Amino acid sequence: MVRYKKEEREQFLSRTRQLLLDSAAEEFAHKGYAEANINHISKSAGFAKGTIYNYFASKEELFLDLLVTTAEQHIEEIIAYVNQEDDPRRRLERFFEAGFAFVSQNLARTRVLINTTYGPNPDFKLQLYQAYQSLFQYVSRQIVALGIDEGIFREVEPNSMGTLLMTIYLGTASQVSEDGQIWLDPKQVADFAWHALRK
Amino acid sequence: MVRYKKEEREQFLSRTRQLLLDSAAEEFAHKGYAEANINHISKSAGFAKGTIYNYFASKEELFLDLLVTTAEQHIEEIIAYVNQEDDPRRRLERFFEAGFAFVSQNLARTRVLINTTYGPNPDFKLQLYQAYQSLFQYVSRQIVALGIDEGIFREVEPNSMGTLLMTIYLGTASQVSEDGQIWLDPKQVADFAWHALRK
Amino acid sequence: MVRYKKEEREQFLSRTRQLLLDSAAEEFAHKGYAEANINHISKSAGFAKGTIYNYFASKEELFLDLLVTTAEQHIEEIIAYVNQEDDPRRRLERFFEAGFAFVSQNLARTRVLINTTYGPNPDFKLQLYQAYQSLFQYVSRQIVALGIDEGIFREVEPNSMGTLLMTIYLGTASQVSEDGQIWLDPKQVADFAWHALRK
Amino acid sequence: MVRYKKEEREQFLSRTRQLLLDSAAEEFAHKGYAEANINHISKSAGFAKGTIYNYFASKEELFLDLLVTTAEQHIEEIIAYVNQEDDPRRRLERFFEAGFAFVSQNLARTRVLINTTYGPNPDFKLQLYQAYQSLFQYVSRQIVALGIDEGIFREVEPNSMGTLLMTIYLGTASQVSEDGQIWLDPKQVADFAWHALRK
DNA sequence: TATGAATGAGAGTTCATTCAT
DNA sequence: AATGAATGAACTCTCATTCAT
């Protein structure tokens, strides 16, 4: 999968900023936004409390930065991997494979994504909603609608099905143990989705 | 659906306690546990800030009380409604119908349930997990396994499918507008699930 | 010793008031004035929270009532017992005997007296100081000055010695175990005082 | 007496911490532990209310710190001064001299010590009891037992007499006016003790 | 007289943020 | 760029007191 992207990014971001974001991901994942402690994030990253404010204007900006950059990587990696296949059924499988792989490799960050998606803060939810529009449209068009066009999937409404697939992905991906093991298998979930969509 | 239960309960609970719980549901739903303001809950319910502590020992106890009683009603109403049918396919429909109806009628409370299910606090999650064991088992056995036994559903693993159905329910039920309208239709979702499970 | 006094008093005080004072003595003894809980006192006495305000205007009045009535009994019992002897040396012994006996029989109440004597509140201390003037003068005149007059004690300053004897009494009386046992023996302490004063 | 110790210590303690402890001593002395106001302590020391928590974890820790460091200095100064003499009678004098001097020079701090010694909180009392073990043993052995060994004092039980001397010290030392004047003279008290112990 | 629900001032404590060094 | 002392708003919780019943 697309590993090199991350290293590339780190060259542009200062190392300190990167360390702070990593620390922030852990803290936000375990405490949630409201109970996360900014000082603790800075300390965990190996800096004094004040340092974090040289990189982020506020707790909220730090959080949003984490949210958006994670979403970008997330989408990028999934789409890149799914795009390598043309067959809609294989694309369905790859969607869950790439998605689950991203979760396993970015535990803290994805916990933050999921907490926020289902959390109470409407501003944060809006940010995420906008960030994920491109993935949502990709799934609706390049997987569901494509399958219908090719006569493999039933004549369903692509947007509703896209929503459902995203929902299933997020719901199953959130059932993850501390060590990164996801309860369900991507094959299993993809198979479920395949039966739901097949003609 | 089982409406009378609620009124019955109110006769045993003091009116003040009930008002406080209603107020708490709104506050927790919109702010989340951490940012909910206990004094504000009491004031919204029409009492002074100290009053809430005559009924609940702490913010946490108030929250857990809300969580557990909501879960109990939730499960009770769904199972009662599903049980009126014997056919697995109809049960599947009724599961989503009853579930979505409960959400529409208990907007704040269900937002709290969902926030908590996908939230960062492991203690709260454990409480919910335990509370929902009975519904999970009902779905796995009295819907999925029943359908397999009757030769209507594919030979799937009932527990995994139970998990998936619960996931789909929670995920779709969380996509609700301020006025209680759920994005997707229960029929649509039930239909999706039916295709996924049918032989 | 003077036991009947207590019963007499109880006939004038309502039983409820007496129970509340007993409860208050325990609470104040173990928690101190500031951390004593008025509701808890009322409940311990077997009444609801509000009841205590039918008998005492405020926490402070309750406390002062307890303080003053205890001091009165305390002084009364000591003087009555010491007065039965004429010899200054025997009076010295009886002073400590009666004092220690009162402490053993009124553990909670004397703890309150001592806490308050050495405590930070100047108003309370003044109340006690005034209440104990008569005992202080009794000790200075009817024990110390008497001993000097009779040529048994050294030519000391009676007031200073009165202060010292009271100090020794309070200090030793405060060293008491939970079950009412005082560390030192009244004989021992009296003997010490006797040697300090003898010609 | 050993004055330089204090200045030395201040070099290791931050100035802020020292100011906070001084402020705390005043507040605890005048209000007692329970009614002392943490915010007020910080303000009195010239800081915002939150500042105190940069130096002490809680009100209790602040109090215990004050208690223990005061006890240490107290013991240190008394023993250092008494040790300069070998004669038991002179040691007795010096004990009260050094003790009264410490009280006069550390009014607030000693009020806290005495309040706590005779106060209701068993945890605080235990802390003090342990802190003063060394002084108690010093008095029992290096003053009382020494005097007996040298044939100057009566054949008394050293521990009981140690207790009595400490009691007298604390009791008389607590009778101090606002401006630091102690009611009794150390000579007077030492003379009293001397007569009580002499052969 | 007894009750206990309701009150609201006030306390200890947390922590995002600022800023002089 | 990094530090960490200082800040003060905001929060949860306690409890003496009131009062309608």
Coordinates of C-alpha atoms in Angstrom, one line a residue, chain D residues 13 17 25 48 58 78 92 94-95 112 116-117 136 139 141 166 169 177-179 187-188:
Chain D
L13 CA 12.9 26.5 47.4
R17 CA 6.9 28.5 46.9
A25 CA 0.8 29.6 57.5
A48 CA -3.6 34.3 41.0
S58 CA -3.8 19.8 46.9
I78 CA 15.3 23.4 70.1
L92 CA 15.4 22.2 81.1
R94 CA 17.0 26.0 77.6
F95 CA 14.3 23.7 76.4
V112 CA -0.8 25.7 63.1
T116 CA -3.4 20.5 64.7
T117 CA -2.0 18.7 67.7
F136 CA 10.0 13.5 72.6
V139 CA 13.5 15.3 76.1
R141 CA 16.5 10.8 77.5
M166 CA 6.1 18.5 76.2
Y169 CA 5.5 23.4 76.7
S177 CA -1.0 37.3 72.1
E178 CA -1.4 38.6 68.6
D179 CA 1.9 40.4 68.8
K187 CA 12.1 31.0 83.3
Q188 CA 8.9 30.7 85.3

